[in-house]
């Protein structure tokens, strides 16, 4: 069987018979090695026979596996690794890159329209608003990470400062809202002249800017000690900072509620109108039938708006002196100082701006979940956000958005690998392979697109013609 | 004798920068040893010397990248500072004393970004330091950061695109275009700086430094790696910079065709000490300089030193 495959592969490749003996020999050797390895590993299986341990033999499985390896190697030898194959022309961007360039003008509006229409689309697809909850929740999750990615992109992508503790600002934002919204004195203060329910209804809208400001302040506080650190050292200290915030949240029980977290945080309201079934609820006021999904859809649009504000602000900031200074800092810090740029201010502004958007996202997280605990702010989140930024292409807005959608959406999709059960049998649990597949995907992307999905840089100003700067010239920054 | 013979040099009359008793020690190594010299306003001054003589160290001290171990670096805006002004600013511990149309800056007290931003001393680097991933135009815009930053209302005005910001940005672009034209890079304005050929990168670095509006431009080996034609163009550019903008230039250079051609004043450094100081003509014939550059036989060292002592004796 294997030999048949080899012959047909040779015919398809049409690469002449001169390389066939060599390819066969190589494939045979590979098959031999595979046999040696797989024989003991796969060929024997321990089974329990009448309560005692016994051996079962699986020669057929071994034969199939070795056959696949032999045939695969042979096909590769005759096609991809064939010495007769013309060398690949390395001029210009690859087909994928060209495709991205070609669709990019239409891509952004299309993505934007999709994001706006997504709840409707989800409801239509699943056949009802209530049934679309899973999809819309997923949309909210993706958009949260898009926003976090865009926020961290300012620090890592633009300013070139490797920040492994970004989750700290997410946590600061979340706890700012959680603590202020559940605070008795604040509630009593507003209740005294604006009514009992005022603070519960308006807390989110008041706390959102506060959360951003606090997180920005913490960004500065983190920024000061790490001003003189570069590269790996900066990464380690920011990593530690993220952990410190989490440990403080766990251990300062009086203030933060410790590991138990803070529950029953006021939910989001439609600018003061709660999403309740009652008389003065959102549904009653707008003459709709009450549906808990109204709140979810509203949350979706809130995070979409927040993410768009982040994107818009970043795009504008890039074209301002402060944004150019961030990028110049990433390119060459010493040259920056020789041109009169106060690099301390440049770094702090990058940390603070990035942290501020993290704080907004944190505030949103708290209002969506209605519950915060330190467990939500582990290093995993920082790593995930950083992976999104790196994968998307440092400094690129659209790349980061796509990477967030792929990462978070992909992670969710990998939960639904049920079809693999049909291939590998019922005892196979596909969700266990989620992280493995995910890791493979990341490695693959880093091999083919080492500078991320969008590796070229958009200039911020031009005289005649806007030309993208090739990723190979753009530096990653050293902290 | 000195009163009759020695003409009063511009650098003595109206120095823009006065380096006084500069020492720079790295542990036990004395890189710069009691160096004093003056840079004349509107002059092109060359700092030359064999490899390792400490020229770049002096540059790094002047531009604030190193804190000198000892010494005073006086920069005078508008006119050379008077003795009283200098004494006041030195004693009161301030970095600068700024009057209406003159100012004294003590560069050794200033951090590097203030030397450029406030004292208006711009520099280039021996190994070119451009923002390679940014376009040529962007490089020139970054150089005008401080002006643009206040024009953008620390980003607030800029974020909302107020007209005052837009006009400031337009003005900065015009300035960038002017310098692009000067260094002949207008055609490449939208290309990444890292894509330019070597000579163009050197010119761009000078243009970038000039965009920050300096009164003193410090060039660290601007002709290194340039071919003779490019060296000639560089000479023209530097002359134009001085003539049209009144910018004084201090340069480190090994290329004698550049040094002797354009400089008004040459300071020669060897092992961190000044061995000669004067017009290019005078320096060229200074036996100390010849000895430092060409070296002498071991047997002849004492003879040469005797001659040198005699020579310096008659000079002073």
GROMACS .gro file of C-alpha atoms in nm, chain A residues 17-468:
model
  452
   17UNK     CA    1   1.281   0.874  -1.128
   18UNK     CA    2   1.639   0.971  -1.052
   19UNK     CA    3   1.556   1.080  -0.702
   20UNK     CA    4   1.322   0.790  -0.634
   21UNK     CA    5   1.581   0.536  -0.504
   22UNK     CA    6   1.727   0.791  -0.263
   23UNK     CA    7   1.383   0.895  -0.145
   24UNK     CA    8   1.279   0.534  -0.097
   25UNK     CA    9   1.591   0.457   0.098
   26UNK     CA   10   1.539   0.756   0.324
   27UNK     CA   11   1.172   0.673   0.378
   28UNK     CA   12   1.261   0.310   0.451
   29UNK     CA   13   1.512   0.421   0.715
   30UNK     CA   14   1.257   0.652   0.869
   31UNK     CA   15   1.006   0.369   0.873
   32UNK     CA   16   1.261   0.149   1.045
   33UNK     CA   17   1.323   0.408   1.312
   34UNK     CA   18   0.949   0.451   1.356
   35UNK     CA   19   0.909   0.075   1.390
   36UNK     CA   20   1.181   0.065   1.653
   37UNK     CA   21   1.020   0.347   1.848
   38UNK     CA   22   0.657   0.257   1.805
   39UNK     CA   23   0.703  -0.119   1.844
   40UNK     CA   24   0.749  -0.116   2.219
   41UNK     CA   25   0.552   0.204   2.282
   42UNK     CA   26   0.238   0.127   2.086
   43UNK     CA   27   0.271  -0.239   2.003
   44UNK     CA   28   0.230  -0.359   2.359
   45UNK     CA   29  -0.062  -0.277   2.576
   46UNK     CA   30  -0.107  -0.373   2.935
   47UNK     CA   31  -0.445  -0.524   3.006
   48UNK     CA   32  -0.604  -0.672   3.311
   49UNK     CA   33  -0.690  -1.039   3.255
   50UNK     CA   34  -0.880  -1.201   3.541
   51UNK     CA   35  -0.741  -0.951   3.792
   52UNK     CA   36  -0.383  -1.003   3.685
   53UNK     CA   37  -0.174  -0.783   3.460
   54UNK     CA   38  -0.122  -0.916   3.114
   55UNK     CA   39   0.008  -0.803   2.777
   56UNK     CA   40  -0.192  -0.753   2.460
   57UNK     CA   41  -0.033  -0.700   2.119
   58UNK     CA   42  -0.142  -0.444   1.861
   59UNK     CA   43   0.057  -0.522   1.548
   60UNK     CA   44  -0.203  -0.371   1.317
   61UNK     CA   45  -0.189  -0.029   1.486
   62UNK     CA   46   0.191  -0.031   1.465
   63UNK     CA   47   0.177  -0.133   1.099
   64UNK     CA   48  -0.064   0.147   1.012
   65UNK     CA   49   0.141   0.409   1.196
   66UNK     CA   50   0.469   0.297   1.042
   67UNK     CA   51   0.299   0.286   0.702
   68UNK     CA   52   0.177   0.645   0.744
   69UNK     CA   53   0.523   0.763   0.847
   70UNK     CA   54   0.690   0.580   0.559
   71UNK     CA   55   0.446   0.715   0.302
   72UNK     CA   56   0.454   1.064   0.447
   73UNK     CA   57   0.830   1.079   0.442
   74UNK     CA   58   0.839   0.949   0.088
   75UNK     CA   59   0.588   1.205  -0.033
   76UNK     CA   60   0.779   1.483   0.137
   77UNK     CA   61   1.105   1.359  -0.015
   78UNK     CA   62   0.954   1.360  -0.360
   79UNK     CA   63   0.776   1.692  -0.336
   80UNK     CA   64   0.865   1.951  -0.073
   81UNK     CA   65   1.218   1.829  -0.001
   82UNK     CA   66   1.292   1.729  -0.358
   83UNK     CA   67   1.628   1.859  -0.482
   84UNK     CA   68   1.473   1.916  -0.826
   85UNK     CA   69   1.222   2.159  -0.687
   86UNK     CA   70   1.284   2.514  -0.808
   87UNK     CA   71   1.395   2.735  -0.521
   88UNK     CA   72   1.122   2.957  -0.390
   89UNK     CA   73   1.151   3.313  -0.511
   90UNK     CA   74   1.195   3.527  -0.203
   91UNK     CA   75   1.105   3.856  -0.365
   92UNK     CA   76   0.822   4.057  -0.220
   93UNK     CA   77   0.573   3.954   0.042
   94UNK     CA   78   0.421   3.609   0.044
   95UNK     CA   79   0.073   3.532  -0.082
   96UNK     CA   80  -0.080   3.575   0.264
   97UNK     CA   81   0.084   3.913   0.315
   98UNK     CA   82  -0.026   4.025  -0.030
   99UNK     CA   83  -0.378   3.909   0.048
  100UNK     CA   84  -0.380   4.110   0.369
  101UNK     CA   85  -0.259   4.419   0.184
  102UNK     CA   86  -0.519   4.371  -0.086
  103UNK     CA   87  -0.815   4.338   0.146
  104UNK     CA   88  -0.700   4.581   0.413
  105UNK     CA   89  -0.894   4.890   0.294
  106UNK     CA   90  -1.221   4.700   0.298
  107UNK     CA   91  -1.128   4.488   0.596
  108UNK     CA   92  -1.159   4.749   0.869
  109UNK     CA   93  -1.511   4.872   0.781
  110UNK     CA   94  -1.624   4.513   0.730
  111UNK     CA   95  -1.493   4.414   1.071
  112UNK     CA   96  -1.654   4.719   1.225
  113UNK     CA   97  -1.990   4.646   1.063
  114UNK     CA   98  -1.969   4.287   1.176
  115UNK     CA   99  -1.898   4.395   1.533
  116UNK     CA  100  -2.197   4.632   1.531
  117UNK     CA  101  -2.433   4.379   1.382
  118UNK     CA  102  -2.303   4.084   1.577
  119UNK     CA  103  -2.581   4.058   1.842
  120UNK     CA  104  -2.846   4.067   1.570
  121UNK     CA  105  -2.656   3.814   1.367
  122UNK     CA  106  -2.611   3.589   1.667
  123UNK     CA  107  -2.981   3.608   1.752
  124UNK     CA  108  -3.075   3.533   1.393
  125UNK     CA  109  -2.834   3.242   1.371
  126UNK     CA  110  -2.941   3.077   1.694
  127UNK     CA  111  -3.308   3.154   1.646
  128UNK     CA  112  -3.379   3.385   1.936
  129UNK     CA  113  -3.231   3.639   2.171
  130UNK     CA  114  -3.218   3.405   2.469
  131UNK     CA  115  -3.055   3.129   2.268
  132UNK     CA  116  -2.781   3.362   2.146
  133UNK     CA  117  -2.652   3.422   2.500
  134UNK     CA  118  -2.349   3.198   2.450
  135UNK     CA  119  -2.242   3.374   2.133
  136UNK     CA  120  -2.293   3.723   2.270
  137UNK     CA  121  -2.107   3.633   2.588
  138UNK     CA  122  -1.825   3.510   2.369
  139UNK     CA  123  -1.839   3.839   2.178
  140UNK     CA  124  -1.810   4.031   2.504
  141UNK     CA  125  -1.515   3.818   2.610
  142UNK     CA  126  -1.338   3.871   2.278
  143UNK     CA  127  -1.400   4.244   2.283
  144UNK     CA  128  -1.268   4.267   2.639
  145UNK     CA  129  -0.948   4.107   2.524
  146UNK     CA  130  -0.938   4.323   2.212
  147UNK     CA  131  -0.951   4.624   2.438
  148UNK     CA  132  -0.689   4.486   2.677
  149UNK     CA  133  -0.472   4.402   2.379
  150UNK     CA  134  -0.503   4.753   2.241
  151UNK     CA  135  -0.421   4.895   2.584
  152UNK     CA  136  -0.111   4.680   2.626
  153UNK     CA  137  -0.018   4.750   2.266
  154UNK     CA  138   0.058   5.109   2.367
  155UNK     CA  139   0.313   4.993   2.622
  156UNK     CA  140   0.462   4.694   2.441
  157UNK     CA  141   0.394   4.762   2.076
  158UNK     CA  142   0.446   5.136   2.056
  159UNK     CA  143   0.680   5.222   2.342
  160UNK     CA  144   0.863   4.889   2.333
  161UNK     CA  145   0.842   4.837   2.710
  162UNK     CA  146   0.784   4.469   2.787
  163UNK     CA  147   0.514   4.459   3.053
  164UNK     CA  148   0.430   4.118   3.200
  165UNK     CA  149   0.212   4.257   3.476
  166UNK     CA  150  -0.062   4.421   3.276
  167UNK     CA  151  -0.327   4.227   3.465
  168UNK     CA  152  -0.248   4.445   3.768
  169UNK     CA  153  -0.418   4.742   3.603
  170UNK     CA  154  -0.710   4.526   3.500
  171UNK     CA  155  -0.740   4.430   3.866
  172UNK     CA  156  -0.707   4.791   3.985
  173UNK     CA  157  -0.990   4.892   3.752
  174UNK     CA  158  -1.211   4.602   3.860
  175UNK     CA  159  -1.155   4.659   4.230
  176UNK     CA  160  -1.201   5.034   4.197
  177UNK     CA  161  -1.550   4.972   4.067
  178UNK     CA  162  -1.624   4.685   4.303
  179UNK     CA  163  -1.515   4.877   4.612
  180UNK     CA  164  -1.674   5.209   4.521
  181UNK     CA  165  -2.000   5.059   4.401
  182UNK     CA  166  -2.047   4.847   4.714
  183UNK     CA  167  -1.924   5.115   4.950
  184UNK     CA  168  -2.180   5.197   5.220
  185UNK     CA  169  -2.061   5.553   5.293
  186UNK     CA  170  -2.069   5.652   4.926
  187UNK     CA  171  -2.412   5.499   4.891
  188UNK     CA  172  -2.536   5.679   5.202
  189UNK     CA  173  -2.387   6.006   5.081
  190UNK     CA  174  -2.574   5.996   4.751
  191UNK     CA  175  -2.886   5.848   4.909
  192UNK     CA  176  -2.912   6.154   5.132
  193UNK     CA  177  -2.999   6.387   4.847
  194UNK     CA  178  -3.040   6.189   4.525
  195UNK     CA  179  -3.251   5.897   4.635
  196UNK     CA  180  -3.190   5.546   4.761
  197UNK     CA  181  -3.126   5.380   4.431
  198UNK     CA  182  -2.913   5.651   4.276
  199UNK     CA  183  -2.574   5.504   4.350
  200UNK     CA  184  -2.670   5.149   4.256
  201UNK     CA  185  -2.799   5.276   3.923
  202UNK     CA  186  -2.525   5.521   3.841
  203UNK     CA  187  -2.220   5.363   4.007
  204UNK     CA  188  -2.084   5.217   3.684
  205UNK     CA  189  -2.099   5.541   3.492
  206UNK     CA  190  -1.930   5.733   3.771
  207UNK     CA  191  -1.673   5.467   3.845
  208UNK     CA  192  -1.569   5.405   3.485
  209UNK     CA  193  -1.357   5.723   3.458
  210UNK     CA  194  -1.238   5.678   3.816
  211UNK     CA  195  -1.124   5.324   3.740
  212UNK     CA  196  -0.929   5.447   3.439
  213UNK     CA  197  -0.771   5.725   3.640
  214UNK     CA  198  -0.673   5.500   3.928
  215UNK     CA  199  -0.525   5.242   3.696
  216UNK     CA  200  -0.335   5.517   3.513
  217UNK     CA  201  -0.202   5.639   3.847
  218UNK     CA  202  -0.090   5.287   3.929
  219UNK     CA  203   0.072   5.272   3.590
  220UNK     CA  204   0.281   5.574   3.688
  221UNK     CA  205   0.357   5.425   4.030
  222UNK     CA  206   0.483   5.111   3.859
  223UNK     CA  207   0.662   5.321   3.601
  224UNK     CA  208   0.885   5.507   3.845
  225UNK     CA  209   1.085   5.215   3.987
  226UNK     CA  210   1.129   5.053   3.647
  227UNK     CA  211   1.240   5.363   3.459
  228UNK     CA  212   1.601   5.255   3.456
  229UNK     CA  213   1.533   4.890   3.378
  230UNK     CA  214   1.548   4.746   3.032
  231UNK     CA  215   1.449   4.429   2.856
  232UNK     CA  216   1.441   4.115   3.069
  233UNK     CA  217   1.480   4.306   3.393
  234UNK     CA  218   1.184   4.525   3.314
  235UNK     CA  219   0.979   4.217   3.229
  236UNK     CA  220   1.065   4.049   3.560
  237UNK     CA  221   0.982   4.354   3.770
  238UNK     CA  222   0.651   4.414   3.594
  239UNK     CA  223   0.572   4.045   3.640
  240UNK     CA  224   0.642   4.084   4.011
  241UNK     CA  225   0.425   4.396   4.023
  242UNK     CA  226   0.132   4.202   3.883
  243UNK     CA  227   0.179   3.936   4.147
  244UNK     CA  228   0.213   4.194   4.425
  245UNK     CA  229  -0.122   4.346   4.337
  246UNK     CA  230  -0.285   4.004   4.338
  247UNK     CA  231  -0.127   3.905   4.670
  248UNK     CA  232  -0.231   4.234   4.828
  249UNK     CA  233  -0.585   4.172   4.708
  250UNK     CA  234  -0.578   3.826   4.865
  251UNK     CA  235  -0.421   3.925   5.195
  252UNK     CA  236  -0.573   4.264   5.270
  253UNK     CA  237  -0.893   4.097   5.381
  254UNK     CA  238  -1.047   4.399   5.560
  255UNK     CA  239  -1.032   4.612   5.251
  256UNK     CA  240  -1.075   4.378   4.956
  257UNK     CA  241  -1.257   4.084   5.107
  258UNK     CA  242  -0.953   3.863   5.052
  259UNK     CA  243  -0.978   3.545   4.852
  260UNK     CA  244  -1.356   3.544   4.885
  261UNK     CA  245  -1.370   3.852   4.669
  262UNK     CA  246  -1.651   4.104   4.648
  263UNK     CA  247  -1.992   3.984   4.546
  264UNK     CA  248  -2.324   4.148   4.457
  265UNK     CA  249  -2.169   4.440   4.279
  266UNK     CA  250  -2.436   4.662   4.120
  267UNK     CA  251  -2.512   4.561   3.763
  268UNK     CA  252  -2.486   4.785   3.462
  269UNK     CA  253  -2.780   5.013   3.395
  270UNK     CA  254  -2.898   5.184   3.080
  271UNK     CA  255  -2.767   5.524   3.191
  272UNK     CA  256  -2.948   5.500   3.520
  273UNK     CA  257  -3.235   5.276   3.411
  274UNK     CA  258  -3.188   4.928   3.556
  275UNK     CA  259  -3.246   4.618   3.348
  276UNK     CA  260  -3.516   4.479   3.575
  277UNK     CA  261  -3.861   4.337   3.518
  278UNK     CA  262  -4.019   4.603   3.740
  279UNK     CA  263  -4.218   4.917   3.661
  280UNK     CA  264  -3.921   5.147   3.611
  281UNK     CA  265  -3.702   4.889   3.444
  282UNK     CA  266  -3.554   4.920   3.098
  283UNK     CA  267  -3.807   4.687   2.932
  284UNK     CA  268  -4.112   4.860   3.080
  285UNK     CA  269  -3.987   5.208   2.992
  286UNK     CA  270  -3.911   5.117   2.635
  287UNK     CA  271  -4.228   4.912   2.595
  288UNK     CA  272  -4.045   4.585   2.545
  289UNK     CA  273  -4.109   4.249   2.690
  290UNK     CA  274  -3.869   4.186   2.973
  291UNK     CA  275  -3.574   3.973   2.874
  292UNK     CA  276  -3.251   3.931   3.075
  293UNK     CA  277  -3.067   3.937   2.744
  294UNK     CA  278  -3.125   4.311   2.713
  295UNK     CA  279  -2.856   4.366   2.974
  296UNK     CA  280  -2.615   4.131   2.798
  297UNK     CA  281  -2.666   4.298   2.461
  298UNK     CA  282  -2.624   4.637   2.627
  299UNK     CA  283  -2.299   4.517   2.788
  300UNK     CA  284  -2.185   4.404   2.446
  301UNK     CA  285  -2.232   4.753   2.309
  302UNK     CA  286  -2.066   4.910   2.612
  303UNK     CA  287  -1.749   4.706   2.565
  304UNK     CA  288  -1.763   4.767   2.192
  305UNK     CA  289  -1.778   5.141   2.256
  306UNK     CA  290  -1.496   5.121   2.510
  307UNK     CA  291  -1.282   4.922   2.270
  308UNK     CA  292  -1.350   5.166   1.989
  309UNK     CA  293  -1.261   5.459   2.215
  310UNK     CA  294  -0.936   5.281   2.294
  311UNK     CA  295  -0.862   5.226   1.927
  312UNK     CA  296  -0.959   5.577   1.826
  313UNK     CA  297  -0.752   5.736   2.103
  314UNK     CA  298  -0.450   5.523   2.022
  315UNK     CA  299  -0.470   5.604   1.653
  316UNK     CA  300  -0.490   5.974   1.734
  317UNK     CA  301  -0.214   5.959   1.994
  318UNK     CA  302   0.017   5.791   1.746
  319UNK     CA  303  -0.009   6.095   1.522
  320UNK     CA  304   0.065   6.331   1.807
  321UNK     CA  305   0.412   6.410   1.939
  322UNK     CA  306   0.356   6.186   2.239
  323UNK     CA  307   0.283   5.885   2.018
  324UNK     CA  308   0.581   5.955   1.795
  325UNK     CA  309   0.792   5.985   2.107
  326UNK     CA  310   0.672   5.640   2.219
  327UNK     CA  311   0.776   5.490   1.890
  328UNK     CA  312   1.103   5.682   1.886
  329UNK     CA  313   1.172   5.546   2.235
  330UNK     CA  314   1.120   5.196   2.103
  331UNK     CA  315   1.358   5.267   1.815
  332UNK     CA  316   1.642   5.435   2.003
  333UNK     CA  317   1.631   5.574   2.353
  334UNK     CA  318   1.969   5.748   2.338
  335UNK     CA  319   1.880   5.928   2.017
  336UNK     CA  320   1.558   6.040   2.187
  337UNK     CA  321   1.751   6.199   2.468
  338UNK     CA  322   1.989   6.366   2.228
  339UNK     CA  323   1.686   6.536   2.071
  340UNK     CA  324   1.561   6.676   2.398
  341UNK     CA  325   1.292   6.417   2.471
  342UNK     CA  326   1.250   6.357   2.841
  343UNK     CA  327   1.243   5.979   2.825
  344UNK     CA  328   1.113   5.957   3.182
  345UNK     CA  329   0.797   6.138   3.082
  346UNK     CA  330   0.768   5.941   2.762
  347UNK     CA  331   0.786   5.609   2.948
  348UNK     CA  332   0.551   5.717   3.224
  349UNK     CA  333   0.296   5.847   2.976
  350UNK     CA  334   0.305   5.516   2.792
  351UNK     CA  335   0.263   5.317   3.112
  352UNK     CA  336  -0.015   5.544   3.235
  353UNK     CA  337  -0.208   5.547   2.907
  354UNK     CA  338  -0.183   5.171   2.866
  355UNK     CA  339  -0.281   5.116   3.228
  356UNK     CA  340  -0.577   5.352   3.195
  357UNK     CA  341  -0.734   5.141   2.923
  358UNK     CA  342  -0.664   4.831   3.132
  359UNK     CA  343  -0.852   5.002   3.414
  360UNK     CA  344  -1.153   5.073   3.193
  361UNK     CA  345  -1.159   4.709   3.088
  362UNK     CA  346  -1.130   4.602   3.452
  363UNK     CA  347  -1.424   4.819   3.550
  364UNK     CA  348  -1.624   4.661   3.271
  365UNK     CA  349  -1.521   4.315   3.384
  366UNK     CA  350  -1.649   4.385   3.735
  367UNK     CA  351  -1.983   4.516   3.618
  368UNK     CA  352  -2.033   4.227   3.378
  369UNK     CA  353  -1.947   3.954   3.626
  370UNK     CA  354  -2.100   4.122   3.931
  371UNK     CA  355  -1.827   3.955   4.130
  372UNK     CA  356  -1.452   4.004   4.156
  373UNK     CA  357  -1.191   3.794   4.330
  374UNK     CA  358  -0.813   3.783   4.306
  375UNK     CA  359  -0.843   3.454   4.117
  376UNK     CA  360  -0.958   3.647   3.811
  377UNK     CA  361  -0.631   3.837   3.791
  378UNK     CA  362  -0.362   3.574   3.764
  379UNK     CA  363  -0.051   3.584   3.550
  380UNK     CA  364  -0.234   3.377   3.287
  381UNK     CA  365  -0.433   3.683   3.188
  382UNK     CA  366  -0.118   3.895   3.146
  383UNK     CA  367   0.039   3.621   2.938
  384UNK     CA  368  -0.272   3.587   2.725
  385UNK     CA  369  -0.291   3.961   2.657
  386UNK     CA  370   0.079   3.976   2.576
  387UNK     CA  371   0.039   3.677   2.344
  388UNK     CA  372  -0.243   3.862   2.166
  389UNK     CA  373  -0.023   4.168   2.119
  390UNK     CA  374   0.276   3.970   1.995
  391UNK     CA  375   0.065   3.751   1.770
  392UNK     CA  376  -0.123   4.044   1.625
  393UNK     CA  377   0.194   4.227   1.537
  394UNK     CA  378   0.333   4.477   1.780
  395UNK     CA  379   0.194   4.822   1.722
  396UNK     CA  380  -0.080   4.713   1.483
  397UNK     CA  381  -0.441   4.781   1.580
  398UNK     CA  382  -0.612   4.554   1.334
  399UNK     CA  383  -0.362   4.273   1.391
  400UNK     CA  384  -0.427   4.281   1.764
  401UNK     CA  385  -0.804   4.273   1.709
  402UNK     CA  386  -0.777   3.974   1.479
  403UNK     CA  387  -0.537   3.800   1.715
  404UNK     CA  388  -0.773   3.852   2.009
  405UNK     CA  389  -1.063   3.712   1.808
  406UNK     CA  390  -0.855   3.416   1.695
  407UNK     CA  391  -0.710   3.346   2.038
  408UNK     CA  392  -1.024   3.382   2.249
  409UNK     CA  393  -1.262   3.257   1.981
  410UNK     CA  394  -1.025   2.977   1.891
  411UNK     CA  395  -0.993   2.872   2.253
  412UNK     CA  396  -1.372   2.851   2.273
  413UNK     CA  397  -1.402   2.671   1.942
  414UNK     CA  398  -1.155   2.414   2.064
  415UNK     CA  399  -1.401   2.330   2.339
  416UNK     CA  400  -1.632   2.203   2.066
  417UNK     CA  401  -1.410   1.935   1.922
  418UNK     CA  402  -1.682   1.673   1.955
  419UNK     CA  403  -1.624   1.546   1.604
  420UNK     CA  404  -1.287   1.412   1.717
  421UNK     CA  405  -1.477   1.158   1.923
  422UNK     CA  406  -1.594   1.000   1.603
  423UNK     CA  407  -1.234   0.964   1.491
  424UNK     CA  408  -1.072   0.850   1.811
  425UNK     CA  409  -1.356   0.679   1.987
  426UNK     CA  410  -1.578   0.773   2.277
  427UNK     CA  411  -1.310   0.752   2.541
  428UNK     CA  412  -1.125   1.041   2.378
  429UNK     CA  413  -1.171   1.376   2.555
  430UNK     CA  414  -1.105   1.647   2.297
  431UNK     CA  415  -1.109   1.936   2.543
  432UNK     CA  416  -0.791   1.799   2.700
  433UNK     CA  417  -0.608   1.869   2.375
  434UNK     CA  418  -0.725   2.227   2.358
  435UNK     CA  419  -0.408   2.382   2.496
  436UNK     CA  420  -0.186   2.151   2.292
  437UNK     CA  421  -0.352   2.249   1.966
  438UNK     CA  422  -0.345   2.607   2.074
  439UNK     CA  423   0.029   2.585   2.141
  440UNK     CA  424   0.088   2.428   1.801
  441UNK     CA  425  -0.107   2.707   1.636
  442UNK     CA  426   0.103   2.970   1.810
  443UNK     CA  427   0.429   2.801   1.717
  444UNK     CA  428   0.311   2.775   1.358
  445UNK     CA  429   0.223   3.143   1.341
  446UNK     CA  430   0.555   3.241   1.492
  447UNK     CA  431   0.737   3.033   1.231
  448UNK     CA  432   0.555   3.181   0.934
  449UNK     CA  433   0.489   3.530   1.062
  450UNK     CA  434   0.756   3.595   1.325
  451UNK     CA  435   0.659   3.960   1.357
  452UNK     CA  436   0.292   3.887   1.408
  453UNK     CA  437  -0.005   3.886   1.175
  454UNK     CA  438   0.047   4.246   1.068
  455UNK     CA  439   0.418   4.310   1.072
  456UNK     CA  440   0.443   4.630   0.874
  457UNK     CA  441   0.419   4.969   1.039
  458UNK     CA  442   0.196   5.250   0.925
  459UNK     CA  443   0.377   5.585   0.915
  460UNK     CA  444   0.208   5.857   1.119
  461UNK     CA  445   0.269   6.137   0.871
  462UNK     CA  446   0.365   6.158   0.507
  463UNK     CA  447   0.445   6.413   0.242
  464UNK     CA  448   0.343   6.248  -0.083
  465UNK     CA  449   0.259   5.886  -0.039
  466UNK     CA  450   0.194   5.663   0.257
  467UNK     CA  451   0.430   5.368   0.240
  468UNK     CA  452   0.416   5.093   0.500
   0.00000   0.00000   0.00000
